[in-house]
mmCIF file of C-alpha atoms and ligand atoms in Angstrom:
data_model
loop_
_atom_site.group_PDB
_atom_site.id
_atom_site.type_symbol
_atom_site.label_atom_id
_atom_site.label_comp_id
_atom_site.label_asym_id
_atom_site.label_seq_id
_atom_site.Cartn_x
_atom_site.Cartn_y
_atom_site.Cartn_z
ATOM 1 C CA UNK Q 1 130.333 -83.592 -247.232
ATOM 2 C CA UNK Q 2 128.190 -86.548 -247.651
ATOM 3 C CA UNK Q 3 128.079 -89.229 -244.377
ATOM 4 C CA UNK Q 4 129.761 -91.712 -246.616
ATOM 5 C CA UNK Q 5 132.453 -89.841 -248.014
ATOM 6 C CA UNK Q 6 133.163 -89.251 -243.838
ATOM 7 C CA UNK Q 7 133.057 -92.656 -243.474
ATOM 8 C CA UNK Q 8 135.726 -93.512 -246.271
ATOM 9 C CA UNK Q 9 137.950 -90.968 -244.697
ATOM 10 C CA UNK Q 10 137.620 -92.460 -241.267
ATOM 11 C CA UNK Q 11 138.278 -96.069 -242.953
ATOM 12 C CA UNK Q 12 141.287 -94.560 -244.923
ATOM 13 C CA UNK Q 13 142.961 -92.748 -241.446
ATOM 14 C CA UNK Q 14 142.276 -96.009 -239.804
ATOM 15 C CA UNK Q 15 144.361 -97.339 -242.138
ATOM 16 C CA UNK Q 16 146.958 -95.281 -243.141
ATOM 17 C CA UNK Q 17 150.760 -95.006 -241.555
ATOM 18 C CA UNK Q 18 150.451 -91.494 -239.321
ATOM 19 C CA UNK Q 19 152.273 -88.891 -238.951
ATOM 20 C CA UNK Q 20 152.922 -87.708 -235.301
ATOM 21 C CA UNK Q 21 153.564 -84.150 -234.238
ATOM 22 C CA UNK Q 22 153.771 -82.608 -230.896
ATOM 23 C CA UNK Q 23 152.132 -79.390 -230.665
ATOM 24 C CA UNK Q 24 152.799 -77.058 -227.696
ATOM 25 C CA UNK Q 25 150.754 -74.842 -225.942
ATOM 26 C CA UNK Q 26 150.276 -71.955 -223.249
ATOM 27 C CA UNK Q 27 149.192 -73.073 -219.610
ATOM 28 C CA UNK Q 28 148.752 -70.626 -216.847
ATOM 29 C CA UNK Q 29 150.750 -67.896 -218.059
ATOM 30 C CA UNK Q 30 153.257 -69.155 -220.541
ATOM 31 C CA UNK Q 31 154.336 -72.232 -219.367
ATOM 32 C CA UNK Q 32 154.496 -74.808 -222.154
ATOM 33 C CA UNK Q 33 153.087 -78.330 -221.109
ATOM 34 C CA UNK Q 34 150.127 -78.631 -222.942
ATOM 35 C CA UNK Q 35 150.531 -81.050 -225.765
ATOM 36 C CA UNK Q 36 148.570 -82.876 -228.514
ATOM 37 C CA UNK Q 37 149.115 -85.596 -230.721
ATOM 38 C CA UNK Q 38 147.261 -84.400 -234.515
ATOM 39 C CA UNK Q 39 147.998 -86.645 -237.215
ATOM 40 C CA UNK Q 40 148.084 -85.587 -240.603
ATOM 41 C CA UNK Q 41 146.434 -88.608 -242.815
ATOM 42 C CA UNK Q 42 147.128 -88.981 -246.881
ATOM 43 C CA UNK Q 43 143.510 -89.501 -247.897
ATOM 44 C CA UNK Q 44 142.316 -89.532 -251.779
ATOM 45 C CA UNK Q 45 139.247 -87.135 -252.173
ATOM 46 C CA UNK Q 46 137.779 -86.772 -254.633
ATOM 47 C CA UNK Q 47 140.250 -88.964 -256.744
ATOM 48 C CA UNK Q 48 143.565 -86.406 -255.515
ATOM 49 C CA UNK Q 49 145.219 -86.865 -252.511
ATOM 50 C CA UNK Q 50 144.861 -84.493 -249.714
ATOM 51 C CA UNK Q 51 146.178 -83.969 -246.647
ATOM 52 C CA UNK Q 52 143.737 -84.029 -243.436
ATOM 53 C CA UNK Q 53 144.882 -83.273 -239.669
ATOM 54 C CA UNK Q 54 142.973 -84.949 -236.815
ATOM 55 C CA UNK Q 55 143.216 -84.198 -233.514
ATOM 56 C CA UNK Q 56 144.273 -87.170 -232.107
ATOM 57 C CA UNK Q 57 143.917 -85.575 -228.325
ATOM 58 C CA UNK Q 58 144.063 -83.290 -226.199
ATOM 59 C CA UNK Q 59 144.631 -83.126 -222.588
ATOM 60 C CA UNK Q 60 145.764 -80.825 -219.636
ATOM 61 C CA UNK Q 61 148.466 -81.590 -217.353
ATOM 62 C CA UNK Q 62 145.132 -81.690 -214.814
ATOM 63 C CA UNK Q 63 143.578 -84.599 -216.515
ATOM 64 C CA UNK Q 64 146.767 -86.473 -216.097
ATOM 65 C CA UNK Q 65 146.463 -85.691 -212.274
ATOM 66 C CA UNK Q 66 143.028 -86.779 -212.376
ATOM 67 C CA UNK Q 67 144.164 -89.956 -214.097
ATOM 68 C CA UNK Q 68 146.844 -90.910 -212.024
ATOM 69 C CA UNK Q 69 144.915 -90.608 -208.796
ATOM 70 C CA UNK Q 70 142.077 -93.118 -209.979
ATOM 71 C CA UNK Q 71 144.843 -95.549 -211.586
ATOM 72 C CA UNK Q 72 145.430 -98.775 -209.135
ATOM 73 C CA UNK Q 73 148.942 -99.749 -210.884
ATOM 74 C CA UNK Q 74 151.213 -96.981 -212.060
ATOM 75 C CA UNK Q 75 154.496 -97.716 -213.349
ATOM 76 C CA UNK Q 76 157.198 -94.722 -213.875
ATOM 77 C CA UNK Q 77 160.199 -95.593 -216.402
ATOM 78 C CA UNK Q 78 162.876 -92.773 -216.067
ATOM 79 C CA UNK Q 79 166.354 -91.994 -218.086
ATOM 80 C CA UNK Q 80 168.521 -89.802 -217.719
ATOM 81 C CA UNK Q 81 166.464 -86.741 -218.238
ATOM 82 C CA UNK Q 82 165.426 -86.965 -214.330
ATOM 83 C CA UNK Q 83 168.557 -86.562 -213.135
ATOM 84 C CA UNK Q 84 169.591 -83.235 -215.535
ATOM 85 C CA UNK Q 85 168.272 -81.585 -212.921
ATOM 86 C CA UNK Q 86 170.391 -82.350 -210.264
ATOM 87 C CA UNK Q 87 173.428 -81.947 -212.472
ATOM 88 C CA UNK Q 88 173.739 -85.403 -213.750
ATOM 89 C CA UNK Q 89 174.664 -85.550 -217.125
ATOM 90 C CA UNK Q 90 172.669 -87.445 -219.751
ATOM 91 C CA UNK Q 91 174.284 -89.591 -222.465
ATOM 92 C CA UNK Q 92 173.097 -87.917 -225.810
ATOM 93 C CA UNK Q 93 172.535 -84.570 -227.053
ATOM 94 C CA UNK Q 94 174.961 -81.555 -227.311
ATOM 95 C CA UNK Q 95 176.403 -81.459 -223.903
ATOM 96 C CA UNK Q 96 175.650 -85.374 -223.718
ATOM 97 C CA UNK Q 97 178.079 -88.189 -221.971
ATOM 98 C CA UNK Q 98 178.773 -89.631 -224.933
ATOM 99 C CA UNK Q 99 179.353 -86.692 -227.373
ATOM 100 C CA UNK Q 100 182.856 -86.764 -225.469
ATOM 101 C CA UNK Q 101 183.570 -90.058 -224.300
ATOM 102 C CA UNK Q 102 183.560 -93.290 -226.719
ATOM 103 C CA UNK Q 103 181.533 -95.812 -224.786
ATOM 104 C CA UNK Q 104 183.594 -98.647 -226.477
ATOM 105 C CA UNK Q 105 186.424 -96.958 -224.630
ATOM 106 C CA UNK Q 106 184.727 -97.040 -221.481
ATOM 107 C CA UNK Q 107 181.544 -99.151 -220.872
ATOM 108 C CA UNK Q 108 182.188 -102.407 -222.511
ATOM 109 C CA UNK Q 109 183.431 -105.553 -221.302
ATOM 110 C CA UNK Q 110 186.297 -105.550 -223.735
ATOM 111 C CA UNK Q 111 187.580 -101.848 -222.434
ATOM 112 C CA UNK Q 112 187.457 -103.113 -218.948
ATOM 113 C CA UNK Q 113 189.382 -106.126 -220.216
ATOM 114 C CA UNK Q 114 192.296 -104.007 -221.817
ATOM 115 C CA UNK Q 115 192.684 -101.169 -219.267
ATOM 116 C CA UNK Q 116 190.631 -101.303 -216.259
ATOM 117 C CA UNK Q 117 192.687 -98.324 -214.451
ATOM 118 C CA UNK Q 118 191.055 -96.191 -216.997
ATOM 119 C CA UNK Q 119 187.850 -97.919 -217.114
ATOM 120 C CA UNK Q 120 187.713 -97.651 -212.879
ATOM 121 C CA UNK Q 121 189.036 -93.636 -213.492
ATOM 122 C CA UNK Q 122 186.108 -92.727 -215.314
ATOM 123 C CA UNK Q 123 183.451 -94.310 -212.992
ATOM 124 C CA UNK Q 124 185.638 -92.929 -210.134
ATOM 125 C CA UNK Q 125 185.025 -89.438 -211.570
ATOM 126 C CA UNK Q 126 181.497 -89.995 -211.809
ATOM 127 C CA UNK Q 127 180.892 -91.399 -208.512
ATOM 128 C CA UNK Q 128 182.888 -88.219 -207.402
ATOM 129 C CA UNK Q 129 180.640 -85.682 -208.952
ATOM 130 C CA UNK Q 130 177.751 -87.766 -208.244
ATOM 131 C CA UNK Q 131 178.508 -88.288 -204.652
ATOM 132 C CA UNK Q 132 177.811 -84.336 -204.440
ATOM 133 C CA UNK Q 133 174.607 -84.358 -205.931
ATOM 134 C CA UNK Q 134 171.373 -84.389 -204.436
ATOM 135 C CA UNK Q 135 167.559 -85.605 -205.887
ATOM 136 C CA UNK Q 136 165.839 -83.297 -207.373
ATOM 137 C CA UNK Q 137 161.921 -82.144 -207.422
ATOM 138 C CA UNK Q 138 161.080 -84.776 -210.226
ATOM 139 C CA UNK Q 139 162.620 -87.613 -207.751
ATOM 140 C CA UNK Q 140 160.941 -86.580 -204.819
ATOM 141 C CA UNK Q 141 157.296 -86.505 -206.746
ATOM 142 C CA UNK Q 142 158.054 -90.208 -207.897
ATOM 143 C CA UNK Q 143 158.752 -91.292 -204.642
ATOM 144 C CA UNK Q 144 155.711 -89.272 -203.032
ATOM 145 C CA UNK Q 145 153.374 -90.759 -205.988
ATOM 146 C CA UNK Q 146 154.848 -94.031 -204.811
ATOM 147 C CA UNK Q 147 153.599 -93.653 -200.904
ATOM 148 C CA UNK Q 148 150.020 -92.844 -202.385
ATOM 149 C CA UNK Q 149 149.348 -95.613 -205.216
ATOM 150 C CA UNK Q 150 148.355 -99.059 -204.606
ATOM 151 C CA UNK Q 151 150.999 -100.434 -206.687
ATOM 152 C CA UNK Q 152 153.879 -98.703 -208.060
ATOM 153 C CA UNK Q 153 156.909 -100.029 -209.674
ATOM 154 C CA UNK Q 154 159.718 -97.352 -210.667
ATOM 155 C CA UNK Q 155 161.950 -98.970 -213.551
ATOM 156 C CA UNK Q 156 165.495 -96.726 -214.107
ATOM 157 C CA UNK Q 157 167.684 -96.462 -216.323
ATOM 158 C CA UNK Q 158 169.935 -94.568 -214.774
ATOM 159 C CA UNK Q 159 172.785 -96.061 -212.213
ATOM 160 C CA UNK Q 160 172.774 -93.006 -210.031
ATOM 161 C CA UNK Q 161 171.090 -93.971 -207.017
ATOM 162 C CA UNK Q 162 169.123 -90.916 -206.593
ATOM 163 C CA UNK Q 163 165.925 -92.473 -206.789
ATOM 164 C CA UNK Q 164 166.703 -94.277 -203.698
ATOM 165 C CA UNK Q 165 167.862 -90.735 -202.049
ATOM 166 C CA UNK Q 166 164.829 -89.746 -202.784
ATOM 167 C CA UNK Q 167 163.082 -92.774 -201.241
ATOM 168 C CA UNK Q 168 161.853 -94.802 -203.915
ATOM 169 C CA UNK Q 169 160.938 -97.932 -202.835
ATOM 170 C CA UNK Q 170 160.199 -100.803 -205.158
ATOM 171 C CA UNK Q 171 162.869 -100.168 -208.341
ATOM 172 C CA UNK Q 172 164.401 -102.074 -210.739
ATOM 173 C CA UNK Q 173 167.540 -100.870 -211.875
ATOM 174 C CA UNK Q 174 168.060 -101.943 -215.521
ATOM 175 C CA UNK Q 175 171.550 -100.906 -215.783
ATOM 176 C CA UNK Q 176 172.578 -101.695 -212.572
ATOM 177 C CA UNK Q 177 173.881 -99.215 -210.081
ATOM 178 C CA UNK Q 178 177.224 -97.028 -209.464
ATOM 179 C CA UNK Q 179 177.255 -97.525 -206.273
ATOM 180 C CA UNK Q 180 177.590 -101.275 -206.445
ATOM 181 C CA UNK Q 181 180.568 -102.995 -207.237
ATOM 182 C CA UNK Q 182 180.720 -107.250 -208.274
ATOM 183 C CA UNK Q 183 183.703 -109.371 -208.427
ATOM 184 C CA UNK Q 184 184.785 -110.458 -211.527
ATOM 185 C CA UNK Q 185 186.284 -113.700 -209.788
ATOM 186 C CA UNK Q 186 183.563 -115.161 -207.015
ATOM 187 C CA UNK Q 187 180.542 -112.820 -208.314
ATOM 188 C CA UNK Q 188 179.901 -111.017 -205.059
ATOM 189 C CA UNK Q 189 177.927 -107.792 -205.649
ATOM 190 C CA UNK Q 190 178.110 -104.958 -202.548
ATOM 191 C CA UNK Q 191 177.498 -101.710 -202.148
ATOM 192 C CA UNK Q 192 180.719 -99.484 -202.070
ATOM 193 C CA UNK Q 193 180.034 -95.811 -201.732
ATOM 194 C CA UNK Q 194 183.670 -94.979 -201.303
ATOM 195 C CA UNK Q 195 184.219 -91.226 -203.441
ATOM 196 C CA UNK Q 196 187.003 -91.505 -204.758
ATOM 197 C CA UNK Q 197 187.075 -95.590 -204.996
ATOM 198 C CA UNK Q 198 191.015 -96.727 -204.625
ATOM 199 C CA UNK Q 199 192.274 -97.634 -207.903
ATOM 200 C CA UNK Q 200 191.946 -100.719 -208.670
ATOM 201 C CA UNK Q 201 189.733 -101.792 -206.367
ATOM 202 C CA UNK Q 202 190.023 -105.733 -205.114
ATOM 203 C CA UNK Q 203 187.375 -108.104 -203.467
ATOM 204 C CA UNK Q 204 188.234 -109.938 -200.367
ATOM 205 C CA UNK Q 205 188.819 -113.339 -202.406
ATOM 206 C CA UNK Q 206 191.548 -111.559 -204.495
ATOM 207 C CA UNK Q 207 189.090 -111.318 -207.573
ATOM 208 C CA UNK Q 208 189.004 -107.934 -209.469
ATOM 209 C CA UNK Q 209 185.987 -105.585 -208.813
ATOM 210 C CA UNK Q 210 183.789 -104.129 -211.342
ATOM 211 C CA UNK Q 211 181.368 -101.091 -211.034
ATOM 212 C CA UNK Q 212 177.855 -103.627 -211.418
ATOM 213 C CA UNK Q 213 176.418 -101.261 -214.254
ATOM 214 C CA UNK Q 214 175.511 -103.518 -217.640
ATOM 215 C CA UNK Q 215 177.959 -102.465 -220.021
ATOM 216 C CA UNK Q 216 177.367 -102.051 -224.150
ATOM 217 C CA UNK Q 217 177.125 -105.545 -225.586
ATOM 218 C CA UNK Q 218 176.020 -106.893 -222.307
ATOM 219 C CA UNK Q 219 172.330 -108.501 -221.286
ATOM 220 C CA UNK Q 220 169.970 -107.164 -218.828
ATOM 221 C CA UNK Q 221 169.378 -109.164 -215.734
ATOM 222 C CA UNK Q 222 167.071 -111.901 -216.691
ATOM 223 C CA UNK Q 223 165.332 -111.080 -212.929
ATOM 224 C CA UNK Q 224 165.676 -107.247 -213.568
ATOM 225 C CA UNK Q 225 164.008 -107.179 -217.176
ATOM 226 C CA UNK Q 226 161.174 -110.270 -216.260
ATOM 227 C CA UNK Q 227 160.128 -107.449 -213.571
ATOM 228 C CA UNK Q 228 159.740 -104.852 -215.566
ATOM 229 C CA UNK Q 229 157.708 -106.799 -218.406
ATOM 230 C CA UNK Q 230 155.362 -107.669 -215.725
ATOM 231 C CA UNK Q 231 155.462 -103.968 -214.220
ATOM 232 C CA UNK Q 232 154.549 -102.641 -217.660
ATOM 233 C CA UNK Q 233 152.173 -105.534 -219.002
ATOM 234 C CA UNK Q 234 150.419 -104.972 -215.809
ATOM 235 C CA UNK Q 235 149.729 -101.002 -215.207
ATOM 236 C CA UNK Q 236 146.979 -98.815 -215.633
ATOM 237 C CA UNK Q 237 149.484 -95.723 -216.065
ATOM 238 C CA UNK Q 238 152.916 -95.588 -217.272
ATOM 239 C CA UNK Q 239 154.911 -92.329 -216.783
ATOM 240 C CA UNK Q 240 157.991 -92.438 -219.180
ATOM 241 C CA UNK Q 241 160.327 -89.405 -217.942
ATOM 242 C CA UNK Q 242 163.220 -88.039 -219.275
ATOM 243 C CA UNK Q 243 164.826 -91.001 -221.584
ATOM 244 C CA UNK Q 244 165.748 -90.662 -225.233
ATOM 245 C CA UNK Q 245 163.841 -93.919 -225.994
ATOM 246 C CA UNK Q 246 166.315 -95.181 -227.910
ATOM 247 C CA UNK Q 247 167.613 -97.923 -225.769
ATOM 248 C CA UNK Q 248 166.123 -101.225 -226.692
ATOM 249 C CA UNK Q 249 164.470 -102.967 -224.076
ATOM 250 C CA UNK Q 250 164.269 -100.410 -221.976
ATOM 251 C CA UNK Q 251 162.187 -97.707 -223.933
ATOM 252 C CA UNK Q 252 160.432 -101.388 -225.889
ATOM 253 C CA UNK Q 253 158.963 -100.983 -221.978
ATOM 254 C CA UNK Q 254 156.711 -98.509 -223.055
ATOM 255 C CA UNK Q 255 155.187 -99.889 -226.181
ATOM 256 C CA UNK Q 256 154.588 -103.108 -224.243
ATOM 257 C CA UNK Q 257 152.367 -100.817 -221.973
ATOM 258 C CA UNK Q 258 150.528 -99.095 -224.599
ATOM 259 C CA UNK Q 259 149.926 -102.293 -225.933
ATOM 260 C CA UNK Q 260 148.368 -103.800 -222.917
ATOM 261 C CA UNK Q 261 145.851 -100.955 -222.800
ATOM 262 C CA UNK Q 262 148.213 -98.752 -220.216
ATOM 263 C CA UNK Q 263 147.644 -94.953 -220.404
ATOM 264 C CA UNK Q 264 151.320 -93.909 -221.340
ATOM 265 C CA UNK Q 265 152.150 -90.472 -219.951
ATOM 266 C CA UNK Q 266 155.699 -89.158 -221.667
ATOM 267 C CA UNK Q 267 157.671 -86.049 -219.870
ATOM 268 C CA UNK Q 268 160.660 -84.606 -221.532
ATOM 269 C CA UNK Q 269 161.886 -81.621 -222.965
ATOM 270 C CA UNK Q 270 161.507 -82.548 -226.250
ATOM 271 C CA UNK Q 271 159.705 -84.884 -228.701
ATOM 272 C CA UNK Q 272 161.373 -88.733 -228.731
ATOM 273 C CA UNK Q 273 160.641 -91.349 -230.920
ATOM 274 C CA UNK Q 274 158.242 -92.446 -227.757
ATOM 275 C CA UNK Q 275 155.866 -89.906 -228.908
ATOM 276 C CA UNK Q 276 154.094 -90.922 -231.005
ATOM 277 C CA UNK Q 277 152.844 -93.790 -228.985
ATOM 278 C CA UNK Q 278 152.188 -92.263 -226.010
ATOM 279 C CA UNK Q 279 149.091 -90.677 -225.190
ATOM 280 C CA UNK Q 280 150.373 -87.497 -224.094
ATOM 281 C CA UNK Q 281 153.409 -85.863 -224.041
ATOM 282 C CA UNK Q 282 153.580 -83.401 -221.695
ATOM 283 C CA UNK Q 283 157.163 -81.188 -222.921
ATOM 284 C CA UNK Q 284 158.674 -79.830 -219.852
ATOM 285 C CA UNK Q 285 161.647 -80.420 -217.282
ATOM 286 C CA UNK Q 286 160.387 -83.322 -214.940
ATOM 287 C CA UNK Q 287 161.210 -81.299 -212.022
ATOM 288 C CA UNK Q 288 159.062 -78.619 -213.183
ATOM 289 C CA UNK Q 289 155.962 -81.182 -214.110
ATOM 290 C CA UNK Q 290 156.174 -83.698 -211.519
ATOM 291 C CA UNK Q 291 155.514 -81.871 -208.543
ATOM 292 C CA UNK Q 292 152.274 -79.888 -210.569
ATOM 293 C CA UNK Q 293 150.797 -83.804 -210.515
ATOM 294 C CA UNK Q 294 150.837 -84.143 -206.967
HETATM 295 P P1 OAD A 1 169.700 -89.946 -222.959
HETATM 296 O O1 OAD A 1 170.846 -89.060 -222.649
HETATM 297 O O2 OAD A 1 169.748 -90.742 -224.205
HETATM 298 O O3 OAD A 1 168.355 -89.082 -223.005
HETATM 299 C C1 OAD A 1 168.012 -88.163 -222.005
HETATM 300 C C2 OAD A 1 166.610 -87.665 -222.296
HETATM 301 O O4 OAD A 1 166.215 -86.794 -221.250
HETATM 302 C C3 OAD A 1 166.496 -86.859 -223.595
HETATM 303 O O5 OAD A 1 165.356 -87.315 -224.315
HETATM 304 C C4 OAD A 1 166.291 -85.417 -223.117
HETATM 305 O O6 OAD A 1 165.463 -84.677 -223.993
HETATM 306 C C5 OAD A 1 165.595 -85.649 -221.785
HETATM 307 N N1 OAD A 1 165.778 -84.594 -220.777
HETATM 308 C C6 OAD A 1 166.885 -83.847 -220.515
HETATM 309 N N2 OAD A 1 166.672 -83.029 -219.471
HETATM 310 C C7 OAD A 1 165.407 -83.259 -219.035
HETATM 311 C C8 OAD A 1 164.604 -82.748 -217.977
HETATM 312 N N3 OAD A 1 165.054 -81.823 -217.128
HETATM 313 N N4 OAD A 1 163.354 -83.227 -217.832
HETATM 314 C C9 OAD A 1 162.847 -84.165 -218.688
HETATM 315 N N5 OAD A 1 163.568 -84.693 -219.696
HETATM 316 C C10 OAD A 1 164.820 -84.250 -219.874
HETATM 317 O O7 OAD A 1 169.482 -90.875 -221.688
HETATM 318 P P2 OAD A 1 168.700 -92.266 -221.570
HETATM 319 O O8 OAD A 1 167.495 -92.304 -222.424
HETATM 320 O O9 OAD A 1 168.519 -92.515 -220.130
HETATM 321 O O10 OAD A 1 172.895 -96.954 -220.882
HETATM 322 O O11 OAD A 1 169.787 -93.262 -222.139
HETATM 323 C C11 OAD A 1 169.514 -94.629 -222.083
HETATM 324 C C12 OAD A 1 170.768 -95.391 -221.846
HETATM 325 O O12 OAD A 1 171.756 -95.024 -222.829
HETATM 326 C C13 OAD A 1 171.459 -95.102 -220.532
HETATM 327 O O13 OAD A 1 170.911 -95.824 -219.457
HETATM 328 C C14 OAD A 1 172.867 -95.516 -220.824
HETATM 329 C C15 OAD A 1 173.046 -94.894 -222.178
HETATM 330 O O14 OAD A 1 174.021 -95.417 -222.972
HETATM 331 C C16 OAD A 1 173.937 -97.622 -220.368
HETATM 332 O O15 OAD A 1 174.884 -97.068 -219.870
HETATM 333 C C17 OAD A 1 173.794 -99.112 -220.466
#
């Protein structure tokens, strides 16, 4: 083909809407965590469209280590996914939270409002089953990355706590935490690890307690969500582990980093709509990668 006719192409992919697939590969005996990002690219040739795949990229789980060590700022951004491991369950797909619980029964300001016995019930039952659990491999390779970076900021989504069992340090906790309860009348927040929690559960000034999670139809912390911007405006590296991406601002998080010229590193089991911005996705439990990057 002629140098200019490469050059059209080139100007054409440049320009055209891609198409992301994940493409999974063998590592060290059969162990799928290789990845790449082709993109297939409509291109006219030859006056008829064609269809052209590129190799967008193609790294090892090793040149992620590699990266990570030289980065100065990594930020990690986990969902549920992390915590699958340790028998937390996550919020969509088949066995998912909310494939059998309506969240507009239970996690919005209005349920709480109409029947906070059965609002406090269901977070007593998690905190129960929680309150059993223990951090898994994934966890423990966050907080260990966290000793050895320069800076490191760990934004959750989840409201386990197991990141901090772990020993993560610096986190921002999107959705607020289980463990925490705030006062719906003098807006105390404190940590109350009682398992089960006595039903309903009152603050000292009378005022009824709330688990301090963010509910659906709720904002962020101002404080909470201004951190994280910064965290992810400001990283070499971003690690995005085991969230759907479909929560608005939280998986937004990641785009912002991309966007600022971060590295984004995805880990999941399965392709999200994250994927096709990241750089790599590397498909895999966390618990199973993590620990391979340390
Ligand atoms: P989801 O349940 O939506 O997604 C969990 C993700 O983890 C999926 O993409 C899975 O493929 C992936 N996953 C499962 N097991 C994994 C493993 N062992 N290793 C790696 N990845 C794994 O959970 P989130 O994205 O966290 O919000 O959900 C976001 C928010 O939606 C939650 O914080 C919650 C929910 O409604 C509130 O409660 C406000």
């Amino acid at each position: 083909m002629e140098w200019h006719i490469y050059e059209q192409i080139q100007e054409i992919i440049d320009k055209a809407p891609t198409f992301h697939y994940t493409h999974g590969a063998f590592w060290n005996g059969g162990y799928v965590i290789i990845h790449s990002l082709p993109r297939r690219i409509p291109a006219i040739y030859g006056g008829v469209l064609q269809q052209f795949t590129m190799q967008k990229a193609y790294y090892t789980i090793h040149d992620v280590k590699e990266r990570l060590w030289h980065s100065k700022a990594v930020t990690v951004l986990t969902g549920a996914g992390i915590s699958a491991e340790s028998g937390v369950p996550t919020f969509r797909g088949k066995v998912g939270l909310w494939k059998n619980f309506r969240p507009e029964d239970l996690a919005t300001p209005e349920a709480f409002k109409n029947n906070p016995k059965l609002v406090w019930e269901w977070y007593d039952s998690r905190r129960q089953a929680l309150s059993r659990l223990k951090p898994n491999a994934g966890h423990i390779a966050i907080a260990e990355i966290e000793r050895r970076v320069k800076e490191f900021t760990l934004i959750t989504q989840n409201v386990d706590g197991l990141h901090h069992l772990a020993g993560s340090k610096n986190i921002i906790e999107l959705h607020g935490n289980i463990w925490r309860v705030r006062c719906l009348t003098c807006g105390e927040v404190d940590e109350n690890r009682d398992a089960p929690i006595k039903i309903l559960p009152f603050c000292e000034c009378g005022g009824l307690l709330r688990p301090d999670v963010v509910w659906f139809g709720e904002m962020l912390s101002d404080s909470a969500l201004t951190k994280a911007f910064v965290a992810s405006d400001n990283c070499d590296l971003m690690f995005v582990i085991g969230t759907s991406g479909v929560v608005h601002p939280a998986a937004s998080l990641a785009l912002r980093a991309k966007d600022e010229g971060a590295f984004v590193v995805e880990i999941n089991i399965d392709n999200t709509p994250l994927s096709v911005s990241a750089d790599v996705t590397l498909l895999g439990k966390a618990g199973d990668i993590m620990p391979q990057l340390l």
